[in-house]
Short mmCIF file of C-alpha atoms and ligand atoms in Angstrom, two decimals:
data_model
loop_
_atom_site.label_atom_id
_atom_site.label_comp_id
_atom_site.label_asym_id
_atom_site.label_seq_id
_atom_site.Cartn_x
_atom_site.Cartn_y
_atom_site.Cartn_z
CA MET A 30 0.06 0.01 0.05
CA GLY A 31 2.10 2.93 -1.26
CA ILE A 32 1.62 6.52 -0.49
CA ASN A 33 2.85 9.21 -2.91
CA LEU A 34 5.83 11.07 -1.77
CA SER A 35 7.01 14.26 -3.60
CA LEU A 36 10.01 16.19 -2.54
CA THR A 37 13.21 17.92 -3.93
CA VAL A 38 16.45 16.04 -3.74
CA ASN A 39 19.58 17.82 -4.52
CA GLY A 40 17.58 20.44 -6.40
CA ARG A 41 15.72 17.89 -8.46
CA ALA A 42 12.00 17.15 -8.06
CA VAL A 43 11.42 13.48 -7.12
CA SER A 44 8.17 11.64 -6.82
CA ALA A 45 7.54 7.94 -5.93
CA ASP A 46 5.06 5.70 -4.11
CA VAL A 47 6.45 4.43 -0.83
CA ASP A 48 5.43 2.10 1.90
CA PRO A 49 4.94 4.29 5.00
CA ARG A 50 7.64 2.32 6.76
CA THR A 51 10.35 3.48 4.30
CA LEU A 52 13.05 5.45 6.20
CA LEU A 53 14.42 8.46 4.64
CA VAL A 54 17.78 6.99 4.32
CA GLN A 55 16.30 3.83 2.64
CA PHE A 56 14.45 6.07 0.11
CA LEU A 57 17.72 7.97 -0.59
CA ARG A 58 20.02 4.83 -0.87
CA ASP A 59 17.69 2.16 -2.28
CA HIS A 60 15.09 4.20 -4.39
CA LEU A 61 17.31 6.94 -5.60
CA ARG A 62 20.61 5.20 -5.45
CA LEU A 63 22.28 8.09 -3.69
CA THR A 64 24.73 5.84 -1.63
CA GLY A 65 26.87 8.51 -0.34
CA THR A 66 24.71 8.71 2.74
CA HIS A 67 25.69 5.82 4.98
CA VAL A 68 24.14 3.72 7.66
CA GLY A 69 26.22 3.00 10.62
CA CYS A 70 24.05 2.15 13.52
CA ASP A 71 20.41 2.53 12.32
CA THR A 72 19.56 3.66 15.81
CA GLY A 73 20.00 7.40 15.64
CA GLN A 74 23.35 7.43 17.47
CA CYS A 75 26.19 7.63 15.01
CA GLY A 76 25.20 10.46 12.58
CA ALA A 77 26.55 8.53 9.47
CA CYS A 78 23.18 9.03 7.83
CA THR A 79 23.12 12.83 8.23
CA VAL A 80 21.56 14.96 5.46
CA HIS A 81 20.01 18.20 5.34
CA LEU A 82 16.11 18.61 5.42
CA ASN A 83 15.23 22.21 4.53
CA ASP A 84 18.81 23.16 5.34
CA ARG A 85 18.86 21.61 8.81
CA ALA A 86 21.02 18.58 9.48
CA VAL A 87 19.00 15.39 10.55
CA LYS A 88 19.62 11.73 10.89
CA SER A 89 17.87 10.09 7.83
CA CYS A 90 17.69 6.74 9.69
CA ASN A 91 15.45 8.22 12.37
CA LEU A 92 12.90 9.81 10.08
CA LEU A 93 10.27 8.25 7.80
CA ALA A 94 10.63 9.27 4.14
CA LEU A 95 7.17 10.59 4.39
CA GLN A 96 8.21 13.12 7.04
CA ALA A 97 10.14 14.82 4.04
CA GLN A 98 6.91 15.30 2.05
CA GLY A 99 7.28 18.51 0.11
CA ALA A 100 10.55 19.31 1.63
CA SER A 101 14.05 20.00 0.12
CA VAL A 102 16.73 17.31 0.98
CA THR A 103 20.34 17.73 0.36
CA THR A 104 22.77 14.80 0.44
CA ILE A 105 26.54 14.68 0.25
CA GLU A 106 26.13 14.20 -3.53
CA GLY A 107 24.27 17.67 -3.61
CA ILE A 108 27.05 19.78 -2.26
CA GLY A 109 29.98 19.15 -4.54
CA GLU A 110 31.28 16.82 -7.18
CA PRO A 111 34.58 15.18 -8.16
CA GLY A 112 36.91 17.87 -9.35
CA LYS A 113 34.63 20.60 -7.90
CA LEU A 114 34.45 19.82 -4.19
CA HIS A 115 32.52 21.80 -1.77
CA PRO A 116 34.98 23.95 0.49
CA MET A 117 34.26 21.69 3.43
CA GLN A 118 34.97 18.45 1.50
CA GLU A 119 38.15 20.10 0.18
CA ALA A 120 39.16 20.89 3.76
CA PHE A 121 38.62 17.42 4.85
CA ARG A 122 40.97 16.22 1.98
CA ALA A 123 43.49 18.83 2.71
CA HIS A 124 43.69 18.23 6.50
CA HIS A 125 43.42 14.43 6.35
CA GLY A 126 39.98 14.59 8.09
CA LEU A 127 39.20 11.05 7.29
CA GLN A 128 40.61 7.52 7.15
CA CYS A 129 38.16 4.84 6.12
CA GLY A 130 35.72 7.58 5.21
CA PHE A 131 32.64 5.86 6.39
CA CYS A 132 31.50 8.51 8.92
CA THR A 133 32.60 11.34 6.50
CA PRO A 134 29.58 12.14 4.52
CA GLY A 135 27.46 12.66 7.78
CA ILE A 136 30.17 14.63 9.32
CA VAL A 137 30.63 16.96 6.35
CA MET A 138 26.73 17.55 6.19
CA ASN A 139 26.72 18.42 10.03
CA ALA A 140 29.83 20.58 9.60
CA VAL A 141 28.14 22.53 6.76
CA GLU A 142 25.27 23.52 9.02
CA LEU A 143 27.73 24.06 11.95
CA ALA A 144 29.71 26.51 9.85
CA ARG A 145 26.58 28.40 8.75
CA LYS A 146 25.73 28.90 12.40
CA HIS A 147 29.29 29.55 13.61
CA PRO A 148 31.29 31.22 10.84
CA ASN A 149 34.50 31.30 12.96
CA PRO A 150 34.03 28.24 15.17
CA SER A 151 36.62 27.61 17.88
CA GLU A 152 38.02 24.03 18.24
CA ASP A 153 35.77 23.72 21.49
CA THR A 154 32.66 24.71 19.64
CA VAL A 155 33.52 22.22 16.81
CA ARG A 156 33.95 19.41 19.29
CA ALA A 157 30.77 20.21 21.21
CA GLU A 158 28.74 20.63 18.04
CA LEU A 159 29.99 17.18 16.74
CA ASP A 160 28.17 15.41 19.48
CA GLY A 161 25.79 13.69 17.04
CA ASN A 162 28.57 12.07 14.95
CA LEU A 163 30.79 9.17 15.72
CA CYS A 164 34.12 8.23 14.03
CA ARG A 165 35.88 4.99 14.69
CA CYS A 166 39.16 5.78 13.00
CA THR A 167 40.53 9.26 13.31
CA GLY A 168 40.51 10.12 16.95
CA TYR A 169 38.71 13.48 15.72
CA HIS A 170 41.72 15.75 15.76
CA ASN A 171 41.91 16.14 12.14
CA ILE A 172 38.21 16.40 11.73
CA VAL A 173 38.14 19.30 13.98
CA LYS A 174 41.06 20.96 12.04
CA ALA A 175 39.29 20.29 8.86
CA ILE A 176 36.13 21.77 9.96
CA VAL A 177 37.78 24.95 11.32
CA ALA A 178 39.55 25.48 7.98
CA GLY A 179 36.40 24.41 6.02
CA ALA A 180 34.37 27.03 7.91
CA ALA A 181 36.95 29.75 7.04
CA ALA A 182 36.86 28.62 3.41
CA MET A 183 33.01 28.79 3.18
CA LYS A 184 33.16 32.45 4.02
CA GLN A 185 35.11 33.26 0.86
CA MET B 6 8.70 -2.27 11.79
CA HIS B 7 5.09 -3.55 11.70
CA ALA B 8 3.15 -2.12 8.78
CA PHE B 9 1.02 0.96 9.49
CA ASP B 10 -1.02 3.54 7.55
CA TYR B 11 0.10 7.14 7.52
CA HIS B 12 -1.92 10.46 7.48
CA ARG B 13 -0.91 14.01 7.37
CA PRO B 14 -3.81 16.20 8.38
CA ALA B 15 -3.67 20.01 7.93
CA THR B 16 -5.64 20.96 11.30
CA ILE B 17 -5.89 19.89 14.75
CA LYS B 18 -9.53 19.15 14.24
CA GLU B 19 -8.75 16.90 11.37
CA ALA B 20 -5.95 15.10 13.34
CA ALA B 21 -8.34 14.58 16.42
CA SER B 22 -10.93 13.12 14.08
CA LEU B 23 -8.42 10.74 12.48
CA LEU B 24 -7.16 9.67 15.99
CA ARG B 25 -10.77 9.03 17.06
CA LYS B 26 -11.78 7.12 13.94
CA THR B 27 -8.68 4.88 13.61
CA GLU B 28 -8.27 2.44 16.35
CA ASN B 29 -4.80 2.06 17.81
CA SER B 30 -3.60 5.06 15.82
CA ARG B 31 -0.68 7.25 17.14
CA VAL B 32 0.63 10.78 16.82
CA LEU B 33 3.79 11.38 15.06
CA ALA B 34 5.83 14.44 15.90
CA GLY B 35 9.70 14.64 15.23
CA GLY B 36 9.91 10.89 15.24
CA GLN B 37 13.14 10.88 17.41
CA SER B 38 11.64 8.69 20.07
CA LEU B 39 8.88 6.99 18.27
CA ILE B 40 10.75 5.70 15.27
CA PRO B 41 13.36 3.88 17.41
CA THR B 42 10.37 2.33 19.37
CA LEU B 43 8.65 1.28 16.01
CA LYS B 44 12.05 -0.27 14.81
CA PHE B 45 12.39 -2.43 17.88
CA ARG B 46 8.79 -3.42 17.49
CA LEU B 47 7.88 -2.18 20.94
CA SER B 48 4.87 -0.42 19.57
CA LYS B 49 2.46 -1.55 16.87
CA PRO B 50 0.24 1.28 15.81
CA SER B 51 -2.25 0.75 12.97
CA ALA B 52 -1.67 4.28 11.64
CA LEU B 53 0.55 7.23 12.32
CA ILE B 54 -1.04 10.79 12.34
CA ASP B 55 1.80 13.12 11.37
CA LEU B 56 1.36 16.59 12.92
CA ALA B 57 3.99 18.23 10.79
CA GLY B 58 1.50 19.69 8.36
CA ILE B 59 -0.46 21.57 11.16
CA GLY B 60 0.74 25.26 11.08
CA GLU B 61 -1.16 26.10 14.37
CA LEU B 62 1.01 23.81 16.46
CA ARG B 63 4.12 25.87 15.70
CA GLY B 64 5.54 29.07 16.95
CA ILE B 65 6.62 30.71 20.05
CA LYS B 66 4.77 33.71 21.70
CA LEU B 67 5.90 35.92 24.51
CA ASP B 68 3.19 38.14 26.01
CA GLY B 69 3.04 39.78 29.38
CA ALA B 70 3.92 37.28 31.90
CA THR B 71 3.66 34.08 29.67
CA LEU B 72 5.96 32.27 27.24
CA THR B 73 3.82 29.96 24.99
CA ILE B 74 5.55 27.29 22.83
CA GLY B 75 3.57 25.34 20.30
CA ALA B 76 3.83 21.65 20.62
CA MET B 77 5.56 21.00 17.14
CA THR B 78 8.40 23.63 17.86
CA THR B 79 11.72 21.88 17.52
CA HIS B 80 14.26 22.01 20.27
CA SER B 81 16.58 24.05 17.79
CA GLU B 82 13.83 26.68 17.34
CA VAL B 83 13.41 27.02 21.08
CA ALA B 84 17.31 27.11 21.48
CA SER B 85 17.60 30.03 18.92
CA SER B 86 14.36 31.93 19.71
CA LYS B 87 14.73 35.58 20.77
CA ASP B 88 11.53 35.37 22.75
CA VAL B 89 12.77 32.49 24.83
CA ALA B 90 16.14 34.24 25.37
CA ILE B 91 14.31 37.12 26.86
CA GLY B 92 11.53 35.47 28.74
CA ILE B 93 13.21 32.26 30.07
CA PRO B 94 16.95 32.19 28.89
CA THR B 95 17.68 29.03 30.90
CA LEU B 96 15.01 27.25 28.80
CA ALA B 97 16.81 28.22 25.57
CA ARG B 98 20.08 26.77 26.98
CA LEU B 99 18.10 23.55 28.05
CA ALA B 100 16.81 23.19 24.51
CA ALA B 101 20.36 23.70 23.15
CA GLY B 102 21.61 20.91 25.42
CA VAL B 103 19.15 18.25 24.27
CA GLY B 104 20.86 15.40 22.43
CA ASP B 105 22.67 16.61 19.47
CA ARG B 106 22.19 19.02 16.51
CA GLN B 107 20.48 16.49 14.42
CA VAL B 108 18.06 15.25 17.13
CA ARG B 109 17.27 19.05 18.01
CA ASN B 110 16.48 19.87 14.43
CA ALA B 111 13.87 17.13 14.31
CA GLY B 112 12.58 16.58 17.91
CA THR B 113 9.78 18.58 19.35
CA ILE B 114 8.66 20.02 22.73
CA GLY B 115 5.29 18.34 22.59
CA GLY B 116 6.90 14.98 21.61
CA ALA B 117 9.30 15.23 24.53
CA LEU B 118 6.56 15.88 27.04
CA ALA B 119 4.17 13.16 25.68
CA ASN B 120 7.01 10.80 25.82
CA ASN B 121 8.01 11.67 29.40
CA ASP B 122 11.31 9.88 29.39
CA PRO B 123 12.59 9.62 32.86
CA ALA B 124 15.87 11.35 31.86
CA ALA B 125 14.58 13.84 29.47
CA ASP B 126 15.22 17.65 29.94
CA TYR B 127 12.00 19.37 29.23
CA PRO B 128 9.87 17.72 31.85
CA ALA B 129 12.15 19.30 34.44
CA ALA B 130 11.56 22.75 33.03
CA VAL B 131 7.80 22.18 32.84
CA LEU B 132 7.56 21.01 36.37
CA GLY B 133 10.14 23.24 37.72
CA ILE B 134 8.48 26.38 36.40
CA GLY B 135 4.86 25.05 36.99
CA ALA B 136 4.00 25.46 33.37
CA SER B 137 0.59 24.13 31.97
CA VAL B 138 0.26 21.71 29.15
CA HIS B 139 -2.58 22.70 26.71
CA THR B 140 -4.31 20.00 24.67
CA ASN B 141 -7.07 19.99 22.15
CA LYS B 142 -9.39 19.18 25.14
CA ARG B 143 -8.10 20.99 28.24
CA VAL B 144 -5.33 22.49 30.14
CA ILE B 145 -3.27 20.23 32.38
CA PRO B 146 -1.10 21.70 35.25
CA ALA B 147 2.53 20.43 35.33
CA ASP B 148 1.92 18.88 38.81
CA LYS B 149 -0.86 16.56 37.24
CA PHE B 150 0.76 15.93 33.98
CA PHE B 151 3.75 13.56 34.63
CA THR B 152 2.30 10.42 36.07
CA GLY B 153 5.03 7.81 35.71
CA THR B 154 7.80 6.27 33.64
CA LEU B 155 6.87 7.19 30.12
CA GLU B 156 3.35 7.88 31.33
CA THR B 157 1.35 11.14 31.36
CA ALA B 158 -2.20 12.25 32.10
CA LEU B 159 -2.96 12.30 28.40
CA ARG B 160 -5.93 10.38 27.41
CA ALA B 161 -6.20 8.26 24.14
CA GLY B 162 -6.61 10.58 21.17
CA GLU B 163 -5.51 13.69 23.03
CA ILE B 164 -3.06 16.00 21.44
CA ILE B 165 -0.78 18.46 23.04
CA THR B 166 -1.16 21.79 21.26
CA ALA B 167 1.23 24.06 23.34
CA VAL B 168 3.00 24.56 26.61
CA ALA B 169 2.46 27.80 28.59
CA PHE B 170 5.26 28.91 30.93
CA PRO B 171 4.59 31.68 33.48
CA LEU B 172 7.72 33.78 33.47
CA PRO B 173 9.81 33.10 36.58
CA LYS B 174 11.62 35.78 38.34
CA ARG B 175 14.80 33.82 37.97
CA ALA B 176 15.50 30.16 36.95
CA ALA B 177 18.34 27.79 36.16
CA TYR B 178 18.77 24.24 34.93
CA VAL B 179 21.87 22.34 35.56
CA LYS B 180 22.35 19.05 33.87
CA PHE B 181 24.89 16.15 34.44
CA ARG B 182 24.96 14.81 31.01
CA ASN B 183 25.27 11.08 30.33
CA PRO B 184 28.06 11.44 27.70
CA ALA B 185 26.85 8.30 25.84
CA SER B 186 23.15 8.84 25.64
CA ARG B 187 23.18 12.71 26.04
CA PHE B 188 20.19 12.42 28.28
CA ALA B 189 20.40 13.69 31.96
CA LEU B 190 22.19 11.40 34.44
CA VAL B 191 20.72 13.87 36.73
CA GLY B 192 19.29 17.28 35.84
CA VAL B 193 17.91 19.96 38.40
CA PHE B 194 15.68 22.75 37.47
CA VAL B 195 15.16 25.50 40.00
CA ALA B 196 12.72 28.43 39.47
CA GLU B 197 11.68 31.43 41.76
CA GLY B 198 8.29 32.36 40.60
CA ALA B 199 5.33 34.41 41.97
CA GLY B 200 5.97 34.00 45.76
CA ALA B 201 7.21 30.40 45.56
CA VAL B 202 10.29 28.45 44.63
CA ARG B 203 10.05 25.05 42.79
CA VAL B 204 12.85 22.51 42.36
CA ALA B 205 12.41 19.73 39.86
CA VAL B 206 14.62 16.75 39.25
CA THR B 207 15.00 14.53 36.13
CA GLY B 208 17.22 11.56 35.38
CA ALA B 209 17.28 10.41 38.91
CA ALA B 210 14.01 8.48 39.43
CA PRO B 211 11.48 6.50 37.39
CA CYS B 212 9.71 9.97 36.72
CA VAL B 213 10.58 13.64 37.11
CA PHE B 214 9.73 14.85 40.75
CA ARG B 215 9.88 18.01 42.97
CA VAL B 216 11.98 18.31 46.16
CA LYS B 217 9.66 20.07 48.51
CA GLU B 218 12.07 20.31 51.36
CA MET B 219 14.56 22.29 49.03
CA GLU B 220 11.58 24.42 47.95
CA LYS B 221 10.65 25.34 51.57
CA ARG B 222 14.19 26.34 52.50
CA LEU B 223 14.80 28.28 49.36
CA GLY B 224 11.51 30.07 49.87
CA GLU B 225 12.87 31.29 53.28
CA LYS B 226 16.31 32.07 51.81
CA PHE B 227 17.14 31.89 47.99
CA ALA B 228 20.80 30.89 48.47
CA ALA B 229 22.84 27.71 47.63
CA GLU B 230 23.95 27.16 51.18
CA ALA B 231 20.34 26.86 52.39
CA ILE B 232 19.95 23.49 50.72
CA ALA B 233 23.61 22.23 51.13
CA LYS B 234 22.51 19.60 53.66
CA ILE B 235 19.30 18.47 52.19
CA THR B 236 19.50 15.11 50.35
CA VAL B 237 16.88 12.97 48.61
CA PRO B 238 17.26 9.54 49.96
CA PRO B 239 18.77 6.96 47.60
CA GLY B 240 16.06 4.36 48.35
CA THR B 241 13.72 6.09 45.94
CA LEU B 242 16.37 6.70 43.19
CA ASN B 243 17.49 4.79 40.12
CA SER B 244 20.63 2.49 40.18
CA ASP B 245 22.04 1.32 36.84
CA ILE B 246 25.27 0.86 35.02
CA HIS B 247 25.74 4.55 34.64
CA ALA B 248 25.27 5.63 38.21
CA SER B 249 24.40 4.14 41.69
CA ALA B 250 21.38 5.59 43.61
CA GLU B 251 23.85 7.00 46.16
CA TYR B 252 25.61 8.93 43.38
CA ARG B 253 22.58 10.25 42.00
CA SER B 254 21.43 11.33 45.53
CA HIS B 255 24.71 13.11 45.88
CA LEU B 256 24.42 14.83 42.52
CA ILE B 257 20.97 16.21 43.18
CA THR B 258 22.26 18.18 46.15
CA VAL B 259 25.22 19.38 44.22
CA LEU B 260 23.42 20.27 41.12
CA ALA B 261 20.48 22.00 43.01
CA GLN B 262 23.08 24.25 44.65
CA ARG B 263 24.82 25.10 41.25
CA ALA B 264 21.36 25.87 39.77
CA VAL B 265 20.62 28.19 42.64
CA ALA B 266 23.92 30.01 42.09
CA ALA B 267 23.39 30.18 38.34
CA ALA B 268 19.82 31.51 38.81
CA LEU B 269 21.27 34.21 41.26
CA ALA B 270 24.00 35.05 38.75
CA GLY B 271 21.44 35.45 35.97
CA LYS B 272 23.07 32.59 33.98
C1 FAD C 13 20.32 10.21 19.98
C2 FAD C 13 19.36 10.96 20.72
C3 FAD C 13 19.64 11.75 21.89
C4 FAD C 13 18.70 12.42 22.64
N1 FAD C 13 18.94 13.09 23.82
C5 FAD C 13 18.11 13.79 24.53
C6 FAD C 13 18.42 14.55 25.67
O1 FAD C 13 19.63 14.68 25.91
N2 FAD C 13 17.44 15.09 26.42
C7 FAD C 13 16.16 14.83 26.00
O2 FAD C 13 15.27 15.33 26.67
N3 FAD C 13 15.72 14.17 24.99
C8 FAD C 13 16.67 13.66 24.09
N4 FAD C 13 16.27 12.77 23.17
C9 FAD C 13 14.88 12.62 22.81
C10 FAD C 13 14.35 13.79 22.06
O3 FAD C 13 14.13 14.98 22.79
C11 FAD C 13 13.00 13.59 21.35
O4 FAD C 13 12.98 14.61 20.32
C12 FAD C 13 11.82 13.64 22.10
O5 FAD C 13 11.89 12.74 23.17
C13 FAD C 13 10.51 13.18 21.32
O6 FAD C 13 10.10 14.21 20.44
P1 FAD C 13 9.69 13.94 19.04
O7 FAD C 13 9.09 15.19 18.57
O8 FAD C 13 10.76 13.37 18.29
O9 FAD C 13 8.49 12.94 19.25
P2 FAD C 13 8.02 11.61 18.52
O10 FAD C 13 9.10 10.60 18.65
O11 FAD C 13 7.49 11.94 17.20
O12 FAD C 13 6.86 10.99 19.60
C14 FAD C 13 7.17 10.62 20.79
C15 FAD C 13 5.85 10.32 21.50
O13 FAD C 13 5.13 11.38 21.90
C16 FAD C 13 3.87 11.30 21.14
N5 FAD C 13 3.47 12.69 20.73
C17 FAD C 13 4.34 13.47 20.04
N6 FAD C 13 3.86 14.58 19.88
C18 FAD C 13 2.63 14.83 20.56
C19 FAD C 13 1.58 15.78 20.73
N7 FAD C 13 1.68 16.90 20.30
N8 FAD C 13 0.50 15.41 21.44
C20 FAD C 13 0.38 14.03 21.98
N9 FAD C 13 1.28 13.14 21.72
C21 FAD C 13 2.33 13.40 21.11
C22 FAD C 13 4.01 10.23 20.10
O14 FAD C 13 2.72 9.64 19.77
C23 FAD C 13 4.97 9.30 20.74
O15 FAD C 13 4.30 8.47 21.64
C24 FAD C 13 17.15 12.14 22.27
C25 FAD C 13 16.93 11.43 21.20
C26 FAD C 13 17.87 10.74 20.44
C27 FAD C 13 17.54 10.07 19.25
S1 FES C 14 22.84 5.33 10.87
FE1 FES C 14 21.51 7.08 11.36
S2 FES C 14 22.49 7.81 13.28
FE2 FES C 14 23.64 6.03 12.81
S1 FES C 15 37.05 7.77 9.10
FE1 FES C 15 36.62 5.80 9.56
S2 FES C 15 34.76 5.98 10.80
FE2 FES C 15 35.44 8.16 10.65
#
């Protein structure tokens, strides 16, 4: 029993019939094949599935796709592309802000909203505001450096 | 998740009628507590009534001596609201300390109150300030609203529409955060209102509660030292892998004093 879902994803109008149980992350990954958004925990803890819903970072494993009805969703695929990275992505590359990269799309999406709210974030602010994202590899130091640099680059 | 139907009404009236007509249906707000419950199959609603399309449930109003917050207002909106910063600044900071950015962007005040998690932050503010919970049927005073673990005075089909906070003269919330869950290991809300002081504690027991003895002493003298020797007996408190009841009891006295000091400092 499908319900029609219409929304904008990365600037493109999308419409599909979905089972009400479909999570936003399942819709993005399985229906739209936007596999840059990852599933780490599937319990709202790790932030790997972070996307923007009307410019606000949310955990897409903890929302139904239908909760995005009529909304504008941006995923990691929507902010930059190979050869033309978003300044925050470029900062992660330049500062070695990732190792395996599994957590990275979610952290970058959170960091983009963080930088809009705090255009000159201190390291302490970045650490506090990264509460909703877990990384198993890096120990966070380079992620924090990358976000401070990425926020500075976003102002230019 | 078990299968369910989904509705997105545009008015409170329509939502109430859907809830009445659809047996075993349930309201969906931000989904931050409900979706994990559905995933674990701890709840099996026949239909979800999503309140997201109802404009009249959103928004923040400061008028005279009352701050009113619509049920579907997110934690982020409360945290960044000018009216909240003017009316009850500590409430803005409380909202900014709920969970993490992503949770705050989706979770709502109405959902947090209806859920009444024993370690949630908002119940401490609502009980501490003596706010009232407005529903589509009636107005419920805070002292009657929180009835037990994950239990409230809400009846089947009743929808929280807003929360009205009388402006306290001064107030502060101090939370000892569980770093893993981000909920309160213990949180204490102290408010001095019209002629009376209220102290509400979350995180420590099966349900948010008031500490009347502290309230009495603070009513006589609003100073941290007035309550330095008052403890809540551990026998009534929770013990779990995060903290023993004795430790929680100790924290209540320490955090209550810090909250009084913060309220006096206007922080
Ligand atoms: C990782 C994580 C960390 C968190 N940390 C904290 C924390 O530190 N402190 C804290 O306080 N909370 C925390 N939370 C919980 C969060 O605040 C939730 O937003 C809140 O408990 C539920 O709000 P919601 O809008 O998401 O409601 P939902 O999950 O949609 O609903 C919760 C319940 O309330 C009912 N309901 C919702 N709205 C209404 C209404 N208007 N009328 C009647 N019934 C209604 C629903 O039917 C459901 O039973 C955390 C959650 C997560 C996932
Ligand atoms: S996969 Fe969504 S928070 Fe971990
Ligand atoms: S880089 Fe591997 S989880 Fe963060």
